[in-house]
mmCIF file of C-alpha atoms and ligand atoms in Angstrom:
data_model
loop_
_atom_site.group_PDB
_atom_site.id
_atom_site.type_symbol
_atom_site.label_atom_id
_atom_site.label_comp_id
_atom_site.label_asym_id
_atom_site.label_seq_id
_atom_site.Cartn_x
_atom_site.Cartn_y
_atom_site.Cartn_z
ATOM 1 C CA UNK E 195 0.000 0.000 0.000
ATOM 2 C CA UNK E 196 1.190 3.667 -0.355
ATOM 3 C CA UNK E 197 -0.719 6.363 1.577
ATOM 4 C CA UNK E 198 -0.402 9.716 0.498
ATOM 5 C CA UNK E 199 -0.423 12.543 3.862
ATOM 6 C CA UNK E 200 -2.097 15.662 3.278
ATOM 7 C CA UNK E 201 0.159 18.624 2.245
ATOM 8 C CA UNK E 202 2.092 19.948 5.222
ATOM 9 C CA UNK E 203 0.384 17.539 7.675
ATOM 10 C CA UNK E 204 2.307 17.203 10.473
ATOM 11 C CA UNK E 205 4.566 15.184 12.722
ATOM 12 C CA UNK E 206 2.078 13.921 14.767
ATOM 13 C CA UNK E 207 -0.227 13.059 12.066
ATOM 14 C CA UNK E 208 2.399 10.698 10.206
ATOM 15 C CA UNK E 209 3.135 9.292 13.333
ATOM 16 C CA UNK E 210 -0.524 8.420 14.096
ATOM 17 C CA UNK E 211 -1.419 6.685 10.610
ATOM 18 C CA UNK E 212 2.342 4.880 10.737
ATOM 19 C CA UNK E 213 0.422 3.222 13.868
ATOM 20 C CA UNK E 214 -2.010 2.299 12.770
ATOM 21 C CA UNK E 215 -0.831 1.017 9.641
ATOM 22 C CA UNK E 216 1.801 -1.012 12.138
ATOM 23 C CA UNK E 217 -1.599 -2.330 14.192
ATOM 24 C CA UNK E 218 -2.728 -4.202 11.032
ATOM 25 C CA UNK E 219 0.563 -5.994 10.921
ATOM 26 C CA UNK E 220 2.720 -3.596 8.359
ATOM 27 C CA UNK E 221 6.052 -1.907 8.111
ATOM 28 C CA UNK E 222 6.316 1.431 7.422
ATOM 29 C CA UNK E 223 8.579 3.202 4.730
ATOM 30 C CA UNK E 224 7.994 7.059 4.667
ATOM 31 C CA UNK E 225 9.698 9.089 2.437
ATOM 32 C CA UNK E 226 9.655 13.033 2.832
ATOM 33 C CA UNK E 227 8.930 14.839 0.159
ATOM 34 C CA UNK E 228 9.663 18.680 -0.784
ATOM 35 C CA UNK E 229 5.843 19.027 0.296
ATOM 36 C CA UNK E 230 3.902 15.953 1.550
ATOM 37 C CA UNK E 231 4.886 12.614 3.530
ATOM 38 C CA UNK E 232 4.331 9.647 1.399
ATOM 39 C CA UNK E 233 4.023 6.639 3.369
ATOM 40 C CA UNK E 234 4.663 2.703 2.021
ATOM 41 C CA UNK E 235 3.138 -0.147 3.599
ATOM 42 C CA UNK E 236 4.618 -3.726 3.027
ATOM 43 C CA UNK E 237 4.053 -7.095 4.675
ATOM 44 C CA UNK E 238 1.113 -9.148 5.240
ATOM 45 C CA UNK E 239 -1.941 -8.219 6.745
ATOM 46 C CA UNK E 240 -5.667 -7.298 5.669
ATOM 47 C CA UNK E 241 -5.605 -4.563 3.048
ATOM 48 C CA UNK E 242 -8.903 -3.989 2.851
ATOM 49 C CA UNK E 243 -9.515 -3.355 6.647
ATOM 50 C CA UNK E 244 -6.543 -1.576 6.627
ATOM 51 C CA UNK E 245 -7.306 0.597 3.527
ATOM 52 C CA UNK E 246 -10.479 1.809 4.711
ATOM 53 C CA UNK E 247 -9.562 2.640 8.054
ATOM 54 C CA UNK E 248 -6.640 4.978 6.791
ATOM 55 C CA UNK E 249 -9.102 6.423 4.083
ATOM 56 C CA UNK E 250 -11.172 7.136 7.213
ATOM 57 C CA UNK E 251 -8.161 9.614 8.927
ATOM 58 C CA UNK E 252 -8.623 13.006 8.215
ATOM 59 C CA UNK E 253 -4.861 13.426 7.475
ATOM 60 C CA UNK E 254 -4.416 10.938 4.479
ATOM 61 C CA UNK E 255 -4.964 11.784 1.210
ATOM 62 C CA UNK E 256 -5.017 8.819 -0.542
ATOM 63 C CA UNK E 257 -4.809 5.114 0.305
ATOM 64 C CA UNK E 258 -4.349 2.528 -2.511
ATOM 65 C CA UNK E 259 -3.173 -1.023 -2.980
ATOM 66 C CA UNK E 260 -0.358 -1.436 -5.228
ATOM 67 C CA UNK E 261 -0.251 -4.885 -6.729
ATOM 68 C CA UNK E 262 3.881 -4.951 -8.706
ATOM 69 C CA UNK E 263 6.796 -5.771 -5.883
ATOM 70 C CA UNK E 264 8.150 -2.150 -7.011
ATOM 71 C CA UNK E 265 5.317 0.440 -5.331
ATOM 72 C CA UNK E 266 6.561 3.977 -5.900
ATOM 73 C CA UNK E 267 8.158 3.689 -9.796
ATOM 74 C CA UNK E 268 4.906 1.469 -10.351
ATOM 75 C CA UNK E 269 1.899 3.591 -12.957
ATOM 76 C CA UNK E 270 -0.448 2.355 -10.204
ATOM 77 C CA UNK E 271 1.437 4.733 -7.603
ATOM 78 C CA UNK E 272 1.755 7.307 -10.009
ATOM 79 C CA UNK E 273 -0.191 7.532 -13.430
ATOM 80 C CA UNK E 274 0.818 10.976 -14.921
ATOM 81 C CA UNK E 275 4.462 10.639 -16.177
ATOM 82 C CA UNK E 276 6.998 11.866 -14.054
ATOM 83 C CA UNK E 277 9.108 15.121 -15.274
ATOM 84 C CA UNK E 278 12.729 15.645 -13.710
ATOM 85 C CA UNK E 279 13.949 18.713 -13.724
ATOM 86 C CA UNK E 280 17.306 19.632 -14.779
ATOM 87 C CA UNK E 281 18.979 22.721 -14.359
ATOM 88 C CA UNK E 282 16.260 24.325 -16.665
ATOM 89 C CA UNK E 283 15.124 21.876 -18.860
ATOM 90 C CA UNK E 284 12.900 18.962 -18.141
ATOM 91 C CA UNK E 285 13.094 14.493 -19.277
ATOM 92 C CA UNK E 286 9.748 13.096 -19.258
ATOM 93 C CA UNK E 287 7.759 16.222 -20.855
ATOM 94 C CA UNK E 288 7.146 17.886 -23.768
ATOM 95 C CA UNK E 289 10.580 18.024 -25.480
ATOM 96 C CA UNK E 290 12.953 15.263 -26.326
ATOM 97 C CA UNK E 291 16.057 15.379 -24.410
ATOM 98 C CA UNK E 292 19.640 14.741 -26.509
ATOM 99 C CA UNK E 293 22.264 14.096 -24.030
ATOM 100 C CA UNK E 294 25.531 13.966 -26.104
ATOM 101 C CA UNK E 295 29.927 13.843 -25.267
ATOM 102 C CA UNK E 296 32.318 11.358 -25.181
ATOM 103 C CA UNK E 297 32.526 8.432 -23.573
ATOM 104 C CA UNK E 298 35.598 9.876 -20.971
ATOM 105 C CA UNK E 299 36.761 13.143 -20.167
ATOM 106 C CA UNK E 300 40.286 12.877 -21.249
ATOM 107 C CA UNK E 301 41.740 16.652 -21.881
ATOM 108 C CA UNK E 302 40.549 20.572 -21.587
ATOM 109 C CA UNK E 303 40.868 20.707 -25.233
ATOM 110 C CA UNK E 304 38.394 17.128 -25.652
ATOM 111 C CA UNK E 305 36.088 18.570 -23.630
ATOM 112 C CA UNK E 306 35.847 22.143 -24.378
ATOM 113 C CA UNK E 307 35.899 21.555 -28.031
ATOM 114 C CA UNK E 308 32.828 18.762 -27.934
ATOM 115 C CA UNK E 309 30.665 20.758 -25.632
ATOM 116 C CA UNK E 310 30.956 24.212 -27.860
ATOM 117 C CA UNK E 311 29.779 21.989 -30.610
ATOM 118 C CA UNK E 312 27.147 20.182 -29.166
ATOM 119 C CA UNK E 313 25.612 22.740 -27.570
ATOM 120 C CA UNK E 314 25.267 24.470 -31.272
ATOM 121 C CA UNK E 315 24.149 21.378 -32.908
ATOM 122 C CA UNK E 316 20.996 21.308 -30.546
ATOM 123 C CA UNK E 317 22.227 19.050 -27.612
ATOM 124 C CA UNK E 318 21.123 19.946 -23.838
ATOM 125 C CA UNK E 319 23.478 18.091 -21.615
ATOM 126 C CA UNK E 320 26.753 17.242 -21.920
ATOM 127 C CA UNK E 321 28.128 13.503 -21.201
ATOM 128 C CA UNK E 322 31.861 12.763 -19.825
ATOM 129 C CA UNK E 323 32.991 9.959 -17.788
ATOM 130 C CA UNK E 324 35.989 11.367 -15.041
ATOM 131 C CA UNK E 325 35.018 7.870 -12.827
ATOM 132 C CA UNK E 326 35.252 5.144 -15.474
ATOM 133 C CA UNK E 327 34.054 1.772 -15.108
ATOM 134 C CA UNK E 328 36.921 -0.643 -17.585
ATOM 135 C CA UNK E 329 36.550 -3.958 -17.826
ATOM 136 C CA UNK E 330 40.133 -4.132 -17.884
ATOM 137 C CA UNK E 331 42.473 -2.915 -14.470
ATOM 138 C CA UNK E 332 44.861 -1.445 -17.243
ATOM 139 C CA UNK E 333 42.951 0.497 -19.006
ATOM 140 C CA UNK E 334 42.511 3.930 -18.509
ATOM 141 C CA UNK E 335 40.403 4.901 -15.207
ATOM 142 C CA UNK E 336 39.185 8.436 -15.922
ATOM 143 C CA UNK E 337 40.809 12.114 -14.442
ATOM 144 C CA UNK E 338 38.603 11.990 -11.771
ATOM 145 C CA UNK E 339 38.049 15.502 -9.764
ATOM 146 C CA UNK E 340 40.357 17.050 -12.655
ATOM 147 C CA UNK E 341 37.643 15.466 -14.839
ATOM 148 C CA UNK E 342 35.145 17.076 -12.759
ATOM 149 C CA UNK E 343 36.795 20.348 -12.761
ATOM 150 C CA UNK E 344 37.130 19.941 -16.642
ATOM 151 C CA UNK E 345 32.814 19.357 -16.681
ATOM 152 C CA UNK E 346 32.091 22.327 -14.822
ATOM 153 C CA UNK E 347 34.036 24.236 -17.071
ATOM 154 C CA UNK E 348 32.506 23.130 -20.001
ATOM 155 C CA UNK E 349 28.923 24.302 -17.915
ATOM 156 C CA UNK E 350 30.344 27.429 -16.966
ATOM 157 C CA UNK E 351 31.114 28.123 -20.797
ATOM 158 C CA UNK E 352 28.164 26.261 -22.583
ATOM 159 C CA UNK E 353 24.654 26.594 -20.212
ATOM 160 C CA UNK E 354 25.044 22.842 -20.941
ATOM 161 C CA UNK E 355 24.184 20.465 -17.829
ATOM 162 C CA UNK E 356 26.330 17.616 -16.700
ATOM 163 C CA UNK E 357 25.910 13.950 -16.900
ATOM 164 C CA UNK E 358 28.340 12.361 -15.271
ATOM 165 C CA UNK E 359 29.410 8.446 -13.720
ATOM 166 C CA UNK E 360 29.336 7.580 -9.727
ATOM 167 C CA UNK E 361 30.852 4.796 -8.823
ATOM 168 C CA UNK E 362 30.513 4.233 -5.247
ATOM 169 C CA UNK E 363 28.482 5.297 -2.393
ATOM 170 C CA UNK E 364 32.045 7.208 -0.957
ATOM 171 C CA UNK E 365 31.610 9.270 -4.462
ATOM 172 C CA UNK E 366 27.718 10.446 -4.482
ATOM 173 C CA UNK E 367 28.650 14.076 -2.351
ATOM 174 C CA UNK E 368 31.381 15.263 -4.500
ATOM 175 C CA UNK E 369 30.381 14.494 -7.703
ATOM 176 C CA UNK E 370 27.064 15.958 -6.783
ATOM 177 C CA UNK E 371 28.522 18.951 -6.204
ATOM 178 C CA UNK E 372 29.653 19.113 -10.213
ATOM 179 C CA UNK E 373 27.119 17.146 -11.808
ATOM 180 C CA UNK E 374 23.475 18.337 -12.797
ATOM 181 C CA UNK E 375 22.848 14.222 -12.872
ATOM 182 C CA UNK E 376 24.122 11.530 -12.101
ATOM 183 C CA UNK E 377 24.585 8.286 -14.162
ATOM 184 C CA UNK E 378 24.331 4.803 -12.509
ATOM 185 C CA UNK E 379 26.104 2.151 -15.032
ATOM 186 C CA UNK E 380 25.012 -0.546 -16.180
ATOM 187 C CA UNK E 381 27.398 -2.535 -14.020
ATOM 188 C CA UNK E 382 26.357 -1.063 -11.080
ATOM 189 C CA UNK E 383 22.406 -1.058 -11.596
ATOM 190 C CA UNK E 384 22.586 -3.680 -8.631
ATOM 191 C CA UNK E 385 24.999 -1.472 -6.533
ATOM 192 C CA UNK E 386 22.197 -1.171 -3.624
ATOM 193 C CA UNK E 387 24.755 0.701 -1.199
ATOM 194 C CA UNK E 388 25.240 2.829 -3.751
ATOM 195 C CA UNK E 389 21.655 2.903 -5.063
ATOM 196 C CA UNK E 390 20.905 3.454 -0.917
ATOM 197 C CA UNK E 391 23.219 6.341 -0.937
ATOM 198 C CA UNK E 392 21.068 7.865 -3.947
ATOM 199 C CA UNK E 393 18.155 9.060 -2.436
ATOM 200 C CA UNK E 394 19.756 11.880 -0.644
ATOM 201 C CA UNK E 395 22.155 12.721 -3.106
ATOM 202 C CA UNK E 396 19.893 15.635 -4.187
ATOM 203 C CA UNK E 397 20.551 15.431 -7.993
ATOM 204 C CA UNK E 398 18.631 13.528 -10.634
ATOM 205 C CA UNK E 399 19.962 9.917 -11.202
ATOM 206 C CA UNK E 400 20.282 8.114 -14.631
ATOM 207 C CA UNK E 401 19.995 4.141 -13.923
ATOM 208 C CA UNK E 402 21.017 2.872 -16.900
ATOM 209 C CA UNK E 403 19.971 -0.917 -17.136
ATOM 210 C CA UNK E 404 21.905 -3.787 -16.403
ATOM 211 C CA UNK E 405 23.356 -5.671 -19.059
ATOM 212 C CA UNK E 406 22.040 -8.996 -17.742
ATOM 213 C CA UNK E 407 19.114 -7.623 -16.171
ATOM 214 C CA UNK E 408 15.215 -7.430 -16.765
ATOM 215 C CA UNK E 409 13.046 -4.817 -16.961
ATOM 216 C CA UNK E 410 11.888 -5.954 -13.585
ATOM 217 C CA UNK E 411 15.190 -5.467 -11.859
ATOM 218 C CA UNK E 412 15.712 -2.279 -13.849
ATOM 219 C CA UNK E 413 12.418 -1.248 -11.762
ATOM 220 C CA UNK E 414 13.583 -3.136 -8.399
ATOM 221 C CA UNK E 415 16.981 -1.154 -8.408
ATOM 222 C CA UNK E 416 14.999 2.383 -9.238
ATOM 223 C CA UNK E 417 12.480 1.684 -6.469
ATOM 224 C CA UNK E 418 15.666 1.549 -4.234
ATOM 225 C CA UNK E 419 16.279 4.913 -5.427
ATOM 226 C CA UNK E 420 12.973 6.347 -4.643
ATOM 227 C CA UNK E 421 12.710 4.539 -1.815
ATOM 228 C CA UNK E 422 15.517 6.063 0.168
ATOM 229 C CA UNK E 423 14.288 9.434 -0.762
ATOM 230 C CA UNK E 424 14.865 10.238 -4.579
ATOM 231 C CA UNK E 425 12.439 10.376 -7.238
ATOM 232 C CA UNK E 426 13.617 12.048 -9.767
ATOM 233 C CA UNK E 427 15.156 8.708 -11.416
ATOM 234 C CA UNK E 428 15.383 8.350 -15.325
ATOM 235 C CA UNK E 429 15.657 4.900 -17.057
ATOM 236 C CA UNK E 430 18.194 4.190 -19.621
ATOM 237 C CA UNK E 431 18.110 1.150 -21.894
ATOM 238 C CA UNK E 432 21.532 0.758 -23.215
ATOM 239 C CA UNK E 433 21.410 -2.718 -25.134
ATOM 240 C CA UNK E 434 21.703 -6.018 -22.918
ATOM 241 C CA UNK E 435 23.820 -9.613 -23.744
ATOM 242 C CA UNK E 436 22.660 -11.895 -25.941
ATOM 243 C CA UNK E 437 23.953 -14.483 -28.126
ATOM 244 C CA UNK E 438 24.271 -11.915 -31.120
ATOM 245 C CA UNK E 439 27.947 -10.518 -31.821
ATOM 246 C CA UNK E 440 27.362 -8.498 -34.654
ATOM 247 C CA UNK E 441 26.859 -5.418 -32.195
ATOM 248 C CA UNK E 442 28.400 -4.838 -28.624
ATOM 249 C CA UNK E 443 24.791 -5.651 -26.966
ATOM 250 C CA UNK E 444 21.305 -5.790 -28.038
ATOM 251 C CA UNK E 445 19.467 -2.940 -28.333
ATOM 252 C CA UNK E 446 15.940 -4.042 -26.619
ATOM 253 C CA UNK E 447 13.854 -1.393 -27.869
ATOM 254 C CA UNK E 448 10.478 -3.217 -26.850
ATOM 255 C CA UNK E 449 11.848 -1.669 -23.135
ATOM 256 C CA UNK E 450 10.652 1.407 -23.680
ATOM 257 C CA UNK E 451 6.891 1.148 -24.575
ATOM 258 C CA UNK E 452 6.915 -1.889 -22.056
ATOM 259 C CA UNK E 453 8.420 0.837 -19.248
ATOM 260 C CA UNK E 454 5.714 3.369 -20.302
ATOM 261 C CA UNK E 455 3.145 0.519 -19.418
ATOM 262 C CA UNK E 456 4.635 -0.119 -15.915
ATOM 263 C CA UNK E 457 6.364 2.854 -14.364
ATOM 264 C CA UNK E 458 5.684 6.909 -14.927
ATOM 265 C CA UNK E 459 9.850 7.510 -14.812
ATOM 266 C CA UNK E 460 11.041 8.749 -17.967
ATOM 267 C CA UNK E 461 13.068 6.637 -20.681
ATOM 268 C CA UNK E 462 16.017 7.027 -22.667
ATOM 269 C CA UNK E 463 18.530 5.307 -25.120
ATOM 270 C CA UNK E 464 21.664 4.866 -25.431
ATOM 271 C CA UNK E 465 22.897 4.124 -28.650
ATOM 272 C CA UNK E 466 26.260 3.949 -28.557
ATOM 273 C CA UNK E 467 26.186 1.697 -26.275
ATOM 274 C CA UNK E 468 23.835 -0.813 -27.406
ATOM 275 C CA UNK E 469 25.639 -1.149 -30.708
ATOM 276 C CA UNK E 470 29.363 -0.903 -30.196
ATOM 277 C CA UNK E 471 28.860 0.893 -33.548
ATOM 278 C CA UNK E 472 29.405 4.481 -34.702
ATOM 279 C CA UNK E 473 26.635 3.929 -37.871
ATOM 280 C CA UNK E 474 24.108 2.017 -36.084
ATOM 281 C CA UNK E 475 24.090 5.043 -33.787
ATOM 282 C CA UNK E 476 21.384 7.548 -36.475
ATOM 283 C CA UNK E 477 19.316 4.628 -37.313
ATOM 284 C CA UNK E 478 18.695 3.228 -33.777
ATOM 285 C CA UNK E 479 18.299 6.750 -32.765
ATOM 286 C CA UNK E 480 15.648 7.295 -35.429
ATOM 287 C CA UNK E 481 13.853 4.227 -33.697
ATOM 288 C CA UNK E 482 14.017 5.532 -30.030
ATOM 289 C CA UNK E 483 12.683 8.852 -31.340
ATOM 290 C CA UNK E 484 9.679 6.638 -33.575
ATOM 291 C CA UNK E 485 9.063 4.219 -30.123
ATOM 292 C CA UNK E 486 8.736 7.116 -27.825
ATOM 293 C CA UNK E 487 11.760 7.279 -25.628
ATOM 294 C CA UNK E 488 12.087 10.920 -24.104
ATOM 295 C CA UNK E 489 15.671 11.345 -24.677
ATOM 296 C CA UNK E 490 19.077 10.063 -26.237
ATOM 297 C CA UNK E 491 22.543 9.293 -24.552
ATOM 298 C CA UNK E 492 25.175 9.636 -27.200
ATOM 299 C CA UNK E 493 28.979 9.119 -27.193
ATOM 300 C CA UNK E 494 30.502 12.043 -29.236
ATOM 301 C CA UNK E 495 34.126 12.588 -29.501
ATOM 302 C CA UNK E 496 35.922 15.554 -31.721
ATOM 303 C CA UNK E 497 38.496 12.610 -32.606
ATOM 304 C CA UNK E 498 37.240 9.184 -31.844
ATOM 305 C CA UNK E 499 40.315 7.424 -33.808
ATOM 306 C CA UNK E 500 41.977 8.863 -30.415
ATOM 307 C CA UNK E 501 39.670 8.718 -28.093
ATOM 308 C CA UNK E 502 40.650 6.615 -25.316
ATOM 309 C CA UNK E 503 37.641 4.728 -24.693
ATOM 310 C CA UNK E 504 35.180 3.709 -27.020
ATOM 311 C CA UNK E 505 36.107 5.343 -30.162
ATOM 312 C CA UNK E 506 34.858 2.803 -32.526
ATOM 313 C CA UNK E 507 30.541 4.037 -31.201
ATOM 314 C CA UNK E 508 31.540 7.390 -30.972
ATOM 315 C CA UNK E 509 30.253 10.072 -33.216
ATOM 316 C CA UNK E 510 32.341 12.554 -34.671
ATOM 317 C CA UNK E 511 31.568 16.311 -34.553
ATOM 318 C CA UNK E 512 29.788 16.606 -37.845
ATOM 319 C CA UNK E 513 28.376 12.840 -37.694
ATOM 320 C CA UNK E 514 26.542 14.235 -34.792
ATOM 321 C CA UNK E 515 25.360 17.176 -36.856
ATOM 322 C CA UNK E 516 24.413 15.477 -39.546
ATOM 323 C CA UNK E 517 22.266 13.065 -36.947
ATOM 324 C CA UNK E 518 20.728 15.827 -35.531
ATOM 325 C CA UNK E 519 19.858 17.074 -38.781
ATOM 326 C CA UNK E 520 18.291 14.342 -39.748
ATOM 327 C CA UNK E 521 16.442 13.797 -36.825
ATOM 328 C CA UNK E 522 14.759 17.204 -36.725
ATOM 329 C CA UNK E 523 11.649 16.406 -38.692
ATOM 330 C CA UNK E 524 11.075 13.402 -36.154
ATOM 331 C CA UNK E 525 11.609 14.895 -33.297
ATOM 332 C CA UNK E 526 8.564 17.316 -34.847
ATOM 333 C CA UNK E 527 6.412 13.880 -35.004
ATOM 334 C CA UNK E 528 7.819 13.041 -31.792
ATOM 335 C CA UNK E 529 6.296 16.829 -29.885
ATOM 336 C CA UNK E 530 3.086 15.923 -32.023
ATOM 337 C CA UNK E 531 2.796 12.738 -30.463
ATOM 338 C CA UNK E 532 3.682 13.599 -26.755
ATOM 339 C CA UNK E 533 1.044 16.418 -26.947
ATOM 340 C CA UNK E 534 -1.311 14.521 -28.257
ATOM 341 C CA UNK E 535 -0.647 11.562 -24.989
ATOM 342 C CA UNK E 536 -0.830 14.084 -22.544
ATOM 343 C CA UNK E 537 -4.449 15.438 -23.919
ATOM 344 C CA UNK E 538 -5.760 12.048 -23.482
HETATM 345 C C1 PEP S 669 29.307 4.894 -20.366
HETATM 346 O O1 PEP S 669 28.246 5.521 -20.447
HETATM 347 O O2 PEP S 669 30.392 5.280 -20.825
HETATM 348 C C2 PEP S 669 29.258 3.516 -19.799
HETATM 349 C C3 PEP S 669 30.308 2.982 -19.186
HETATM 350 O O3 PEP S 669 28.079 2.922 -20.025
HETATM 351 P P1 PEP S 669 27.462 1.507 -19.520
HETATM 352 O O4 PEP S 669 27.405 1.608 -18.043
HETATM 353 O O5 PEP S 669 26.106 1.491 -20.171
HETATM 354 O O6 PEP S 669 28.352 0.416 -20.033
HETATM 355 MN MN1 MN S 670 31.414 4.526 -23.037
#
């Protein structure tokens, strides 16, 4: 169950529907929001007894039963879709959000030069990874807080927001304190200290899914999120393991509409990663745009022959111009479309 309080109730309030949801054999999960307590209920007990009596308190705004294991990412919880706002702009509403840099932050020049030119070509926040997750202990690890120094920069001179990797739970504070969000890899989807640490990290998260994981456990692991505190979560599918080679992972595009059925957090894709491939990146963007994700996470790099992590899916500079080009009249369909949902 999830019980809505009242706006501004007060202490004593919560405290007298948490006991009385505990008298009908619950535990209690509140989370404080910006303006109301939201309580969850789990365990066993009777719902219905226990429903109507807390629809009965003067203090609750809404009771209701919420059948999926995850409760506050679930549509039931929520129906309207969920808009996060980022330093300005908002995922989840009426625009499509392009998300664009290179896969690592490697030099001033990298990094200056890539946001200038993204944030022409149309792009609203700038990627760069200064914590980098390698599958290989010898290959490079990122600049870390020179990285994050080289980010902020690139803010201070674009208006572009930051997307940017943590880690671990010891990292959430100070790369908060240079990031506009925060991105959760796809190895670390099941991190739950660090998804824990999350909810009071005060910035936006990014949980990109797991490359072994269902769209279940993609939920489960943003719940945890939420849960502790956070909602502003955004999904990002970024291509799971399959038996295919061709590309890096498999792009499961069915994700997104499936998401849109289940949870109100917004969606995005990652291209680059998905494919392993810098000219499946337009076409599989085209799709994300046609299947109704609300944004795009795309490795760009002003050199990607040099780039020291994955320079074979990055863009280059006027590939990504070209894409956005070409995506224009889409994204046009796209604003058409989203209008048209939210009318309904
Ligand atoms: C990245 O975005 O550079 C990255 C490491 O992605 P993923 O976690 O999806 O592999
Ligand atoms: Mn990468």
């Amino acid at each position: 169950m999830i019980i809505s309080m009242r706006l501004h109730s007060t202490q004593e309030e919560v405290d007298a529907v948490c006991d009385r949801i505990r008298e009908f054999g619950y535990k209690v999960h509140t989370i404080q929001g910006e303006e109301r307590v939201v309580i969850g209920a789990v365990g066993v007990g009777d719902v219905t007894a226990c429903l109507e009596s807390l629809q009965a308190m003067p203090a609750v705004e809404n009771a209701v039963r919420i059948s999926a294991p995850y409760k506050f990412v679930s549509r039931e919880f929520q129906p309207e879709r969920s808009r996060i706002r980022i330093n300005g702009l908002e995922i989840g509403g009426s625009d499509f959000v392009m998300m664009a840099g290179p896969c690592s932050v490697e030099s001033e020049k990298q990094i200056m030069e890539t946001a200038e030119a993204i944030a022409r070509m149309g792009g609203r926040i700038l990627r760069g990874g200064a914590f980098k997750p390698r599958t290989s202990p010898y290959d490079f690890q990122g600049m870390e807080v020179e990285g994050l120094k080289l980010l902020r920069k690139a803010k201070e001179a674009t208006g572009l927001a930051i997307i940017t990797e943590v880690m671990r739970d010891g990292d959430v504070d100070l790369i908060a304190e240079y990031a506009d969000v925060l991105q959760i890899g796809a190895r670390n989807m099941q991190n739950f200290a660090l998804l824990k640490s999350l909810g009071r990290a005060g910035r936006p998260v990014l949980l990109k899914r797991g490359m072994s994981s269902t769209i279940k456990e993609l939920l489960m692991s943003a719940e945890y999120i939420v849960a502790h505190g956070n909602p502003n979560v955004i999904l990002c599918e970024r291509g799971i393991r399959t038996f295919e080679t061709e590309t890096r992972n498999t792009c499961d595009l069915t994700a997104v509409p499936v998401l849109n059925g289940l949870t109100h957090l917004p969606v995005v894709i990652d291209p680059s990663h998905a494919t392993g491939k810098r000219s499946l990146v337009p076409p599989l963007s085209r799709a994300a745009v046609a299947i109704g994700a609300d944004g795009l996470l795309v490795e760009v790099h002003p050199c990607p022959e040099k780039a020291v992590s994955d320079g074979a899916q990055s863009l280059t500079l006027p590939q990504f111009d070209a894409m956005m080009r070409e995506l224009a009249p889409y994204l046009e369909i796209w604003k058409r479309a989203r209008a048209a949902a939210v009318a309904v």
